[in-house]
Coordinates of N, CA and C in Angstrom, one line a residue:
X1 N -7.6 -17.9 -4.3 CA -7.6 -16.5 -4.7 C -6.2 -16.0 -4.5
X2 N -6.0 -14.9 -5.6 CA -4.2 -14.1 -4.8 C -4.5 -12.9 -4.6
X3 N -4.0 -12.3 -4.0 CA -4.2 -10.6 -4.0 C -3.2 -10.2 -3.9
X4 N -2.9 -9.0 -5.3 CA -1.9 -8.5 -5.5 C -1.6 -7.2 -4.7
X5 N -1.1 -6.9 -3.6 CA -1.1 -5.8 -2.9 C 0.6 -5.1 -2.1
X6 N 0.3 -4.2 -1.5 CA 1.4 -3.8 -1.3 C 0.8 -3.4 0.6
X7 N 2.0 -3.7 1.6 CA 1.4 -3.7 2.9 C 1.2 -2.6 3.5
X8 N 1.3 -1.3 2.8 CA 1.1 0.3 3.5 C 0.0 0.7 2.4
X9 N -0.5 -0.6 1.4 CA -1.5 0.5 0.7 C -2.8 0.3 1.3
X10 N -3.9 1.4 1.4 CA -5.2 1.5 1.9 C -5.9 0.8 1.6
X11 N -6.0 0.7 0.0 CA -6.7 0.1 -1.1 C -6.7 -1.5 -0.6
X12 N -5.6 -1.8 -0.8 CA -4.9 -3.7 -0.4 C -5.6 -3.6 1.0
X13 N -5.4 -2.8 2.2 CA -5.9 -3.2 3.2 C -6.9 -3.6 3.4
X14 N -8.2 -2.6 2.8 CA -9.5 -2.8 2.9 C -10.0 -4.3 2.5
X15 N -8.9 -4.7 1.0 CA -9.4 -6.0 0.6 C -8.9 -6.9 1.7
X16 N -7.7 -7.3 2.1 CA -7.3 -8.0 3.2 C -8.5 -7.7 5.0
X17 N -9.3 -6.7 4.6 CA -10.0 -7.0 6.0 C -11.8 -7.6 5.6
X18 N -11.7 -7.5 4.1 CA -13.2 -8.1 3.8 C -12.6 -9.3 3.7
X19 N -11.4 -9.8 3.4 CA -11.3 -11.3 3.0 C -11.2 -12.1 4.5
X20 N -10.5 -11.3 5.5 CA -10.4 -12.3 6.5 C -11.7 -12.2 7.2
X21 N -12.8 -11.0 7.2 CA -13.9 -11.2 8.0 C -14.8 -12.2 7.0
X22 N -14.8 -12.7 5.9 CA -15.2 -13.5 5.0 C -14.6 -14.9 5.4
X23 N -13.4 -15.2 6.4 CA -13.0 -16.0 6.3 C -12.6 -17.1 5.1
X24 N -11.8 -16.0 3.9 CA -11.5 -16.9 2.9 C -10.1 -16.8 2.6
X25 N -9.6 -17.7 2.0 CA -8.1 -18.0 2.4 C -7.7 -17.0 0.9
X26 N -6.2 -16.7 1.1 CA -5.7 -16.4 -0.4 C -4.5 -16.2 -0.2
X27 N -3.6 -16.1 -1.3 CA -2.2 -16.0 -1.6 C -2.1 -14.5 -1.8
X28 N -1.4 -13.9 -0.7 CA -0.9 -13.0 -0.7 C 0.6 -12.4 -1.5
X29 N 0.1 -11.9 -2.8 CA 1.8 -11.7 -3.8 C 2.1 -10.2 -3.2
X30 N 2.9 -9.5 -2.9 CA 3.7 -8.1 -2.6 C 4.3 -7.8 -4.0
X31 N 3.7 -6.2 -4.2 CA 3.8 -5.3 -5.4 C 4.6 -4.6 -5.0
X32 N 5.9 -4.0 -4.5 CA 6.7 -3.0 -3.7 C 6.1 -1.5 -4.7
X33 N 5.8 -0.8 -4.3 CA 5.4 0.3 -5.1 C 6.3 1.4 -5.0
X34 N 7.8 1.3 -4.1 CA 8.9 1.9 -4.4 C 9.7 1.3 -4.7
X35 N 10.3 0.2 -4.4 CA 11.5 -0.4 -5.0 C 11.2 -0.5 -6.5
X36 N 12.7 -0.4 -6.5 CA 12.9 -0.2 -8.7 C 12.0 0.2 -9.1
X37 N 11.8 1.6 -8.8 CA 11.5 2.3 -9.2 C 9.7 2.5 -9.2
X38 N 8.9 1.0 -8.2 CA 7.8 0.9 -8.1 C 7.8 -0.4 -9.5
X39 N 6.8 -1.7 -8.4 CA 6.8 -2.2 -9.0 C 5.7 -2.8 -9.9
X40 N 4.9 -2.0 -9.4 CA 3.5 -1.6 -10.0 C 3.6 -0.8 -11.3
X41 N 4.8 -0.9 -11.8 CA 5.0 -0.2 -13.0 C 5.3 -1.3 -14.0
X42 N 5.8 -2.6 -13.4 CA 6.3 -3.3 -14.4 C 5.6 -4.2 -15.7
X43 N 6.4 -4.3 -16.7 CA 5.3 -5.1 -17.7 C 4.4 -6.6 -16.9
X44 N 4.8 -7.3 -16.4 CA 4.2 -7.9 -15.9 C 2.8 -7.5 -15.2
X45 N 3.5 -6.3 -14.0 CA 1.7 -6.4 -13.7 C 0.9 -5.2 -14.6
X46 N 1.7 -4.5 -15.2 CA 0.8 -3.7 -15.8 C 0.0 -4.8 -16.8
X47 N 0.3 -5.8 -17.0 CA -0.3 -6.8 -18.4 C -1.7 -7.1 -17.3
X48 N -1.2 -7.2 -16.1 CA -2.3 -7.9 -15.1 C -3.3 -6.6 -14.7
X49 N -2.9 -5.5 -14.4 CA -3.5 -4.4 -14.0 C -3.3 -2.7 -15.1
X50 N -3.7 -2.4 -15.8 CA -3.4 -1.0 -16.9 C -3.3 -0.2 -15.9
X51 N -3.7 -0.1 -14.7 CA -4.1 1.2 -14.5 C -2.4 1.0 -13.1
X52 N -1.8 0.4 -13.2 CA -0.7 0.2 -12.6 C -0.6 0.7 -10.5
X53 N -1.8 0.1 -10.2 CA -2.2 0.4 -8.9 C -2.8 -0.8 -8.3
X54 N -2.4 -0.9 -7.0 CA -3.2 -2.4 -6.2 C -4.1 -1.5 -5.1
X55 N -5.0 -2.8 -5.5 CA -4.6 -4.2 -4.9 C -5.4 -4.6 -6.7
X56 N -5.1 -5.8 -6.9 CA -5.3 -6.4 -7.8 C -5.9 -8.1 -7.4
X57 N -7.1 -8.3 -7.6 CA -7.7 -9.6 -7.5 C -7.7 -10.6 -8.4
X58 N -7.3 -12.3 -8.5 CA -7.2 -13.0 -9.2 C -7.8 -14.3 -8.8
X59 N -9.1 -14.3 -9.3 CA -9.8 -15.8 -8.5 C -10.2 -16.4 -10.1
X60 N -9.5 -17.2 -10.0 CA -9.7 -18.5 -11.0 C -9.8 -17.6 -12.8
X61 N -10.6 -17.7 -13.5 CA -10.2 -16.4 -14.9 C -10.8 -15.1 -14.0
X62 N -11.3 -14.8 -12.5 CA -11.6 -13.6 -13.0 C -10.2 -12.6 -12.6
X63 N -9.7 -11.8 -13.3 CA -9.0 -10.3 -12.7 C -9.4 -9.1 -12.2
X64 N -9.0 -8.8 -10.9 CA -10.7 -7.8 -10.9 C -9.5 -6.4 -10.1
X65 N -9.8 -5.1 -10.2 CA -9.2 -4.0 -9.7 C -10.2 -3.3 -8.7
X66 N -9.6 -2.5 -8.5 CA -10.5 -0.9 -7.5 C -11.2 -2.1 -6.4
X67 N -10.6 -1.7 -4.9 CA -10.9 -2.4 -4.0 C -12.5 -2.6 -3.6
X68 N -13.5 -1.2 -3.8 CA -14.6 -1.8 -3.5 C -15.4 -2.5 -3.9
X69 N -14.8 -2.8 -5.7 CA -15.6 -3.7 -6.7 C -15.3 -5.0 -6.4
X70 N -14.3 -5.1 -5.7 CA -13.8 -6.5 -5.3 C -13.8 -6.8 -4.0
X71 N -14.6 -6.0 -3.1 CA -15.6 -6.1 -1.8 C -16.6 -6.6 -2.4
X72 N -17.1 -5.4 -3.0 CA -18.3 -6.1 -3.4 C -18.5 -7.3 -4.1
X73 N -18.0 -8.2 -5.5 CA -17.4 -8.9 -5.6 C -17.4 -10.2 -4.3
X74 N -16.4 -9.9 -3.3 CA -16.8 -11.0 -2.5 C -17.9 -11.4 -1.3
X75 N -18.7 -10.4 -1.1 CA -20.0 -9.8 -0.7 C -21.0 -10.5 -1.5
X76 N -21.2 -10.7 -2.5 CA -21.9 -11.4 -3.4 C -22.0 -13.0 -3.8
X77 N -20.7 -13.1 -3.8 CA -19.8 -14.4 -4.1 C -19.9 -15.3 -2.3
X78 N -19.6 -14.4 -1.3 CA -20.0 -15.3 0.1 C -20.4 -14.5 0.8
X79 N -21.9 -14.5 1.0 CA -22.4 -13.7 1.8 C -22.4 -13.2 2.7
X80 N -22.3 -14.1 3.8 CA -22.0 -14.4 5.3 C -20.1 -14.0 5.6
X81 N -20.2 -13.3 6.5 CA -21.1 -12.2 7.0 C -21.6 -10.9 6.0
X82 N -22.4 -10.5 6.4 CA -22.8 -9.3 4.9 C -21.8 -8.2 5.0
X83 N -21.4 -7.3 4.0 CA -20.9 -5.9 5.0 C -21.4 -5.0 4.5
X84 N -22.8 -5.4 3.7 CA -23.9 -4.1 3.9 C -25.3 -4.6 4.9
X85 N -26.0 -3.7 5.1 CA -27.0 -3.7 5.8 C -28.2 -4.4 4.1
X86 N -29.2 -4.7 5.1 CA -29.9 -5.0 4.4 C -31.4 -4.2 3.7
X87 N -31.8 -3.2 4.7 CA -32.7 -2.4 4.6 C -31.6 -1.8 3.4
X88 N -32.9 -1.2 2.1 CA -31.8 -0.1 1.0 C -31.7 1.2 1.3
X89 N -32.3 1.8 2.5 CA -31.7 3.4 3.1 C -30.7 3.5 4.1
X90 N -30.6 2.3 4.6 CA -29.4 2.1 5.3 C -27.9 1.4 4.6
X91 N -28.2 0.5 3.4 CA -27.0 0.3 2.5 C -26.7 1.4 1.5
X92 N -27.5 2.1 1.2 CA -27.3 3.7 0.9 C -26.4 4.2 1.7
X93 N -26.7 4.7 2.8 CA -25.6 5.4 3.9 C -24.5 4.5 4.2
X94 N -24.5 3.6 4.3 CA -23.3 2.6 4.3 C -22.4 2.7 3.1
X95 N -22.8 2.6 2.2 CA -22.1 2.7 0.9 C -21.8 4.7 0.7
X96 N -22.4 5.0 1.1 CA -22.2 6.9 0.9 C -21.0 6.9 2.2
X97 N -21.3 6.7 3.0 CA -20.0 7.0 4.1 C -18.8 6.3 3.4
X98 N -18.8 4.6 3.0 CA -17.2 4.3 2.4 C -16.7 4.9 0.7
X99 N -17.4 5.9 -0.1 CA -16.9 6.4 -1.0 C -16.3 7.8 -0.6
X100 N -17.4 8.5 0.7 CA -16.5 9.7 1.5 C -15.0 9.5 1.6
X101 N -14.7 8.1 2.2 CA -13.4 8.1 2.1 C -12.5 7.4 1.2
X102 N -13.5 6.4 0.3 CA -12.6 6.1 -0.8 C -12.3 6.5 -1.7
X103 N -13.6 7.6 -2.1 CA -13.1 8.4 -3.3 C -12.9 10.2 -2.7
X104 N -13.0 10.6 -1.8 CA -13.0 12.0 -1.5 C -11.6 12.1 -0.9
X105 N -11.3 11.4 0.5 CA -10.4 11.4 1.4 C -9.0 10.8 0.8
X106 N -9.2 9.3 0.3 CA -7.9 8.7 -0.1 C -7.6 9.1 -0.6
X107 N -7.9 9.3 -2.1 CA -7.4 9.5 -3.6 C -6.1 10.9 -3.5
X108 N -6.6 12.0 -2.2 CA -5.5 13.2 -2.5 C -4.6 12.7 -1.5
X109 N -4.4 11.7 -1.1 CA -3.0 11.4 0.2 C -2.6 10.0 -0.8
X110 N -3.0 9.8 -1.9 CA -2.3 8.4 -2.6 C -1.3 8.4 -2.7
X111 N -0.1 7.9 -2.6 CA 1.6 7.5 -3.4 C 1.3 8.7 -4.2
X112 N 0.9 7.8 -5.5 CA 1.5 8.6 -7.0 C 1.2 10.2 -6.9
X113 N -0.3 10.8 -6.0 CA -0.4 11.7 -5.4 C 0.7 12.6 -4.9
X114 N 1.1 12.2 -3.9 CA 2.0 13.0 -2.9 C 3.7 12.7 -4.2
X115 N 4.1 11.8 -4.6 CA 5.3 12.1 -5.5 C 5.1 12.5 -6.8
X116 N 4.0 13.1 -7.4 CA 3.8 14.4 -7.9 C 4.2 15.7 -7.4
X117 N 3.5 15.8 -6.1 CA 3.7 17.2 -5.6 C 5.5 16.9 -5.3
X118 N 6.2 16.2 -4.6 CA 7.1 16.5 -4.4 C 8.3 16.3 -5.9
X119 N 7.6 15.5 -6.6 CA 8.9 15.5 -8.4 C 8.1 16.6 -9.3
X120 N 7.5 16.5 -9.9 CA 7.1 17.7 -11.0 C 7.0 19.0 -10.1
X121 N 6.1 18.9 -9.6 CA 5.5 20.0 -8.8 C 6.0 20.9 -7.4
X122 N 7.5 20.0 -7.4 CA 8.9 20.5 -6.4 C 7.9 21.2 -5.4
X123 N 7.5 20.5 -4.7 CA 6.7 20.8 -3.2 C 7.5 20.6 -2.2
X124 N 8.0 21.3 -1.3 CA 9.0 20.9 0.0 C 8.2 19.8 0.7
X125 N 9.1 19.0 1.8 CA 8.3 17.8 2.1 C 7.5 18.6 3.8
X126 N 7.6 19.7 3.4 CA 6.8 21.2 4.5 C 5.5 20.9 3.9
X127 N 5.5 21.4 2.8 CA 4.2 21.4 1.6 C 3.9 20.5 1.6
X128 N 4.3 19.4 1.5 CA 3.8 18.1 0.9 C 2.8 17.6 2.4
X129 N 3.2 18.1 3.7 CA 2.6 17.5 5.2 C 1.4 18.3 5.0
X130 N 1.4 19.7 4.6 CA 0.4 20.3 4.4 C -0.6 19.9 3.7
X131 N -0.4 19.5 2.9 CA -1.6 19.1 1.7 C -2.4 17.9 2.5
X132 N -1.3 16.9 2.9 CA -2.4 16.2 3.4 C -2.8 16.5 4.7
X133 N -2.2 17.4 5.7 CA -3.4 17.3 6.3 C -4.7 18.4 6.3
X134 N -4.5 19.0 5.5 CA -5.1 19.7 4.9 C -6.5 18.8 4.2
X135 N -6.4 17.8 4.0 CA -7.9 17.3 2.8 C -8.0 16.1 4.0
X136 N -7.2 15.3 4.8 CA -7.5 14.7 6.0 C -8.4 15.5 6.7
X137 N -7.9 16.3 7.2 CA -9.0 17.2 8.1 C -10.3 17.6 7.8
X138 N -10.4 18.2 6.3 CA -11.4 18.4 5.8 C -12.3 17.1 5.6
X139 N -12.2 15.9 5.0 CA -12.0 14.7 4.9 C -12.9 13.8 6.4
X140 N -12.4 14.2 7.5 CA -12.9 13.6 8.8 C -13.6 14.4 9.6
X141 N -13.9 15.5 8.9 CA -14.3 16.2 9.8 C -16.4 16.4 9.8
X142 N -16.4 16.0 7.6 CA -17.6 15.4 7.8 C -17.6 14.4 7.9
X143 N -16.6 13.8 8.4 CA -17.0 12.0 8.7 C -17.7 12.3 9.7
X144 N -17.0 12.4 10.4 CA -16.8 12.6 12.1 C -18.8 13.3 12.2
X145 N -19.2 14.2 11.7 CA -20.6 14.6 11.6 C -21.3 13.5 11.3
X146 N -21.3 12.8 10.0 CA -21.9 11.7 9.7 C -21.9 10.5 10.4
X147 N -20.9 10.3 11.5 CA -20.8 9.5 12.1 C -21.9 9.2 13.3
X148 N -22.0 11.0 13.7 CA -22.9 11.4 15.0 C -24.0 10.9 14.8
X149 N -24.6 10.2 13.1 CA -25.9 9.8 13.1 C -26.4 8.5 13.4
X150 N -25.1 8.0 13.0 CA -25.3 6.2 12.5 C -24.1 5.5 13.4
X151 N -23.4 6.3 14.3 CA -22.1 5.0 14.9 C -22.8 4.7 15.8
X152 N -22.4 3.1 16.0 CA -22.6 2.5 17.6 C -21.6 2.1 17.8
X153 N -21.1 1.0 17.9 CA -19.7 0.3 18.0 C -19.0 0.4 17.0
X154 N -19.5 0.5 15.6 CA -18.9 1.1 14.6 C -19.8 1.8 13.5
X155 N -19.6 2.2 12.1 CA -19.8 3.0 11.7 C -21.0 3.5 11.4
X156 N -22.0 1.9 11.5 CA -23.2 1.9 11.2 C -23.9 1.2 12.3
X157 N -24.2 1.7 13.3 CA -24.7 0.6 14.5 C -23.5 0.1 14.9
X158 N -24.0 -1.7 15.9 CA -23.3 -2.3 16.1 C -22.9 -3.7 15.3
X159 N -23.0 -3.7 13.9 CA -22.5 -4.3 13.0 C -21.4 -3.8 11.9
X160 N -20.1 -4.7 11.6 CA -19.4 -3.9 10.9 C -19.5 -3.8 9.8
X161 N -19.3 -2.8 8.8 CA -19.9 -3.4 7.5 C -18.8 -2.7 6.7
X162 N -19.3 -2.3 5.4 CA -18.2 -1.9 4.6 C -17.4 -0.5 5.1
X163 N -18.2 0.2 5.4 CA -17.4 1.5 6.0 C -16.4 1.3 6.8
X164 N -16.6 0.8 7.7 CA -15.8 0.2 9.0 C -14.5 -0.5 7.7
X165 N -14.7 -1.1 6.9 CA -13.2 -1.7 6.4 C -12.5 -0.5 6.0
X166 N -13.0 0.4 5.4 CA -12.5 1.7 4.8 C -12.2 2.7 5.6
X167 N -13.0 3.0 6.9 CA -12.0 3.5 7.8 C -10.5 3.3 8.5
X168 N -10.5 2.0 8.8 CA -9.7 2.0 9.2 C -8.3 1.6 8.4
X169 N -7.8 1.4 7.4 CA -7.1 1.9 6.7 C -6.5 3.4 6.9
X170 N -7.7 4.4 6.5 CA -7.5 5.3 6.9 C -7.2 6.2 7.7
X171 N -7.3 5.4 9.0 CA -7.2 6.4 10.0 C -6.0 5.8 10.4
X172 N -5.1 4.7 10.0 CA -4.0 4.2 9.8 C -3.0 5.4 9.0
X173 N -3.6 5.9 8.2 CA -2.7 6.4 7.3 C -2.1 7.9 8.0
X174 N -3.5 8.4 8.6 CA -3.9 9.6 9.3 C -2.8 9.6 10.8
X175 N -2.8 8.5 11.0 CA -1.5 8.2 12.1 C -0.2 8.3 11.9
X176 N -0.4 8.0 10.6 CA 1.2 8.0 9.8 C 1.8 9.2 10.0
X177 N 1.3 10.2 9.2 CA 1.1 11.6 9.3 C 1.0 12.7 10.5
X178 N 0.6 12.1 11.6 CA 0.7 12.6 12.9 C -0.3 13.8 13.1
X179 N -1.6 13.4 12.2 CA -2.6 14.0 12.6 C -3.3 14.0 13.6
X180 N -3.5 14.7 14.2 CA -4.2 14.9 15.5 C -6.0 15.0 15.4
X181 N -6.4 13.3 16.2 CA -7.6 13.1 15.8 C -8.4 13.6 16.9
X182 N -7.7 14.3 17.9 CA -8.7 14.6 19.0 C -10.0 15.7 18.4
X183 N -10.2 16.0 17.3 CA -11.6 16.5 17.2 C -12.6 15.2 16.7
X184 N -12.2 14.2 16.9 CA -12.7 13.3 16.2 C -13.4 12.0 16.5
X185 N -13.8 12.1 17.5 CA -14.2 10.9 19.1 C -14.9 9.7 18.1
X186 N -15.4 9.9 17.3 CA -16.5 9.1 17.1 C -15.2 8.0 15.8
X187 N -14.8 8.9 15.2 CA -14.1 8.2 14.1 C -12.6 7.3 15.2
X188 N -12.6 7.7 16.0 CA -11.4 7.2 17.1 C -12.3 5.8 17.9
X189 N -13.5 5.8 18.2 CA -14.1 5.0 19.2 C -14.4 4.0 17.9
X190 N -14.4 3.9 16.8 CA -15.0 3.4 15.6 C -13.4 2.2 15.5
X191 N -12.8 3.4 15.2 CA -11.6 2.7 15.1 C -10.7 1.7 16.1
X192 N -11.1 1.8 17.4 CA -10.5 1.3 18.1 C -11.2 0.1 18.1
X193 N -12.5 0.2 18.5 CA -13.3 -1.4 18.4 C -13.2 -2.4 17.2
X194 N -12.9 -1.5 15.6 CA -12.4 -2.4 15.0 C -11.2 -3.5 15.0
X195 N -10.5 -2.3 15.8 CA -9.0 -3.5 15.8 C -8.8 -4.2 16.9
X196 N -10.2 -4.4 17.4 CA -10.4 -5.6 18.5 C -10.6 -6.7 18.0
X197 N -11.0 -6.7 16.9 CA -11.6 -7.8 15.8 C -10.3 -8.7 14.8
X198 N -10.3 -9.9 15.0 CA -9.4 -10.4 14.4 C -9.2 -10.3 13.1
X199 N -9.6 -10.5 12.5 CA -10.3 -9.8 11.4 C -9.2 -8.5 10.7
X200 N -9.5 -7.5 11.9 CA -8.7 -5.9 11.1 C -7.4 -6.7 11.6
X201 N -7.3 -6.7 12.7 CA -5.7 -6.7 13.3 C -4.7 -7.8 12.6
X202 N -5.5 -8.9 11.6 CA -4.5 -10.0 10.8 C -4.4 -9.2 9.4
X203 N -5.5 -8.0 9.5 CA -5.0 -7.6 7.8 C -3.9 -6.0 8.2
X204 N -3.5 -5.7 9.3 CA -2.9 -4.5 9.6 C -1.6 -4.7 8.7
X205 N -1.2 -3.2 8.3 CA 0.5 -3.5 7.2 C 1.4 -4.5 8.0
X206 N 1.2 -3.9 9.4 CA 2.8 -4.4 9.9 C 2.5 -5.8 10.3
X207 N 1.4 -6.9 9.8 CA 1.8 -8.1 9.9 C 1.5 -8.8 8.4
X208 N 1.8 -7.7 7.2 CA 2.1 -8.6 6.2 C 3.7 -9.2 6.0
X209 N 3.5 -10.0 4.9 CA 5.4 -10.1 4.8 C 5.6 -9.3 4.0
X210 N 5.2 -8.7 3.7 CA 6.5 -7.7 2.7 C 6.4 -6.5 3.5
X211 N 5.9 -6.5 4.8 CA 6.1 -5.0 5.6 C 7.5 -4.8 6.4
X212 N 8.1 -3.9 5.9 CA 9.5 -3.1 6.3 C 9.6 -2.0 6.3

């Protein structure tokens, strides 16, 4: 398998933490998504990807985009370990907590996101800290609720499953930013026991090779 990714993106993370708790091997190719000008723009991977965003999956003819289709995807393809629960009102809430942040939380702190507001939309880089922590907060704050029902060691009990990959990305990113998580014990205790696990800590940015 290769996966096309870049080492500060959320998206590429989450797949680099299903693949190594899957224990399956792959070639890791780096997309720089600023240099010249982002290279997720170029004919090449745009031929590979339209929608010019990673992470981008290539296992034998298939090509596959949008990181949780290609969770799921490898969830299917190797079971073991699962990273949904198996009861269907509990893989409901598992799957409703990782779109909270894949599709609610991420999508307004993405790259192409924030260099909008600051190129068209001449946002000072004042404005631009605003915004996101602005929909972060908003963002964790029903996590952080949702959490109070279902965490044990992480996000759903004491098994990790798909939420757990999607947090912590996030709360990666949330660090970046220098958001202050102290209203947020559960999404912090979630997080820390993940990156006990070998698993998160071989897919973290700063030990890909293209992280600088």
């Amino acid at each position: 398998m290769k996966l096309y990714g870049y080492w500060r993106s959320s998206a590429a993370y989450r797949v680099r933490i299903a693949l190594n708790l899957k224990q399956l091997s792959f070639e890791n190719l780096p997309v720089h998504l600023v240099k010249n000008g982002g290279e997720q723009h170029s004919d090449s991977y745009k031929a590979l990807n339209p929608a010019q965003l990673v992470p981008t999956l290539v296992d034998g003819d298939l090509s596959l985009n949008q990181s949780l289709a290609i969770i799921d995807y490898l969830d299917e393809m190797y079971p073991q370990p699962a990273l949904l629960p198996e009861d269907t009102a509990a893989k409901a809430w598992v799957r409703a907590l990782a779109l909270d942040i894949a599709c609610d939380i991420h999508p307004l702190n993405n790259l192409r996101v924030l260099q909008y507001l600051t190129g068209p939309l001449a946002l000072t880089e004042q404005q631009k800290l605003a915004w996101i922590a602005h929909w972060l907060s908003t963002g964790f704050t029903a996590l952080e609720q949702r959490l109070a029902q279902s965490a044990g060691q992480y996000c759903f009990g004491d098994s990790v499953t798909l939420a757990d990959i999607c947090l912590v990305p996030q709360v990666y990113n949330a660090q970046r930013f220098a958001l202050d998580l102290t209203p947020y014990p559960h999404i912090r205790a979630v997080y820390h026991n993940c990156l006990q696990l070998a698993a998160f800590a071989l897919a973290a940015p700063e030990q890909q090779p293209d992280a600088q």
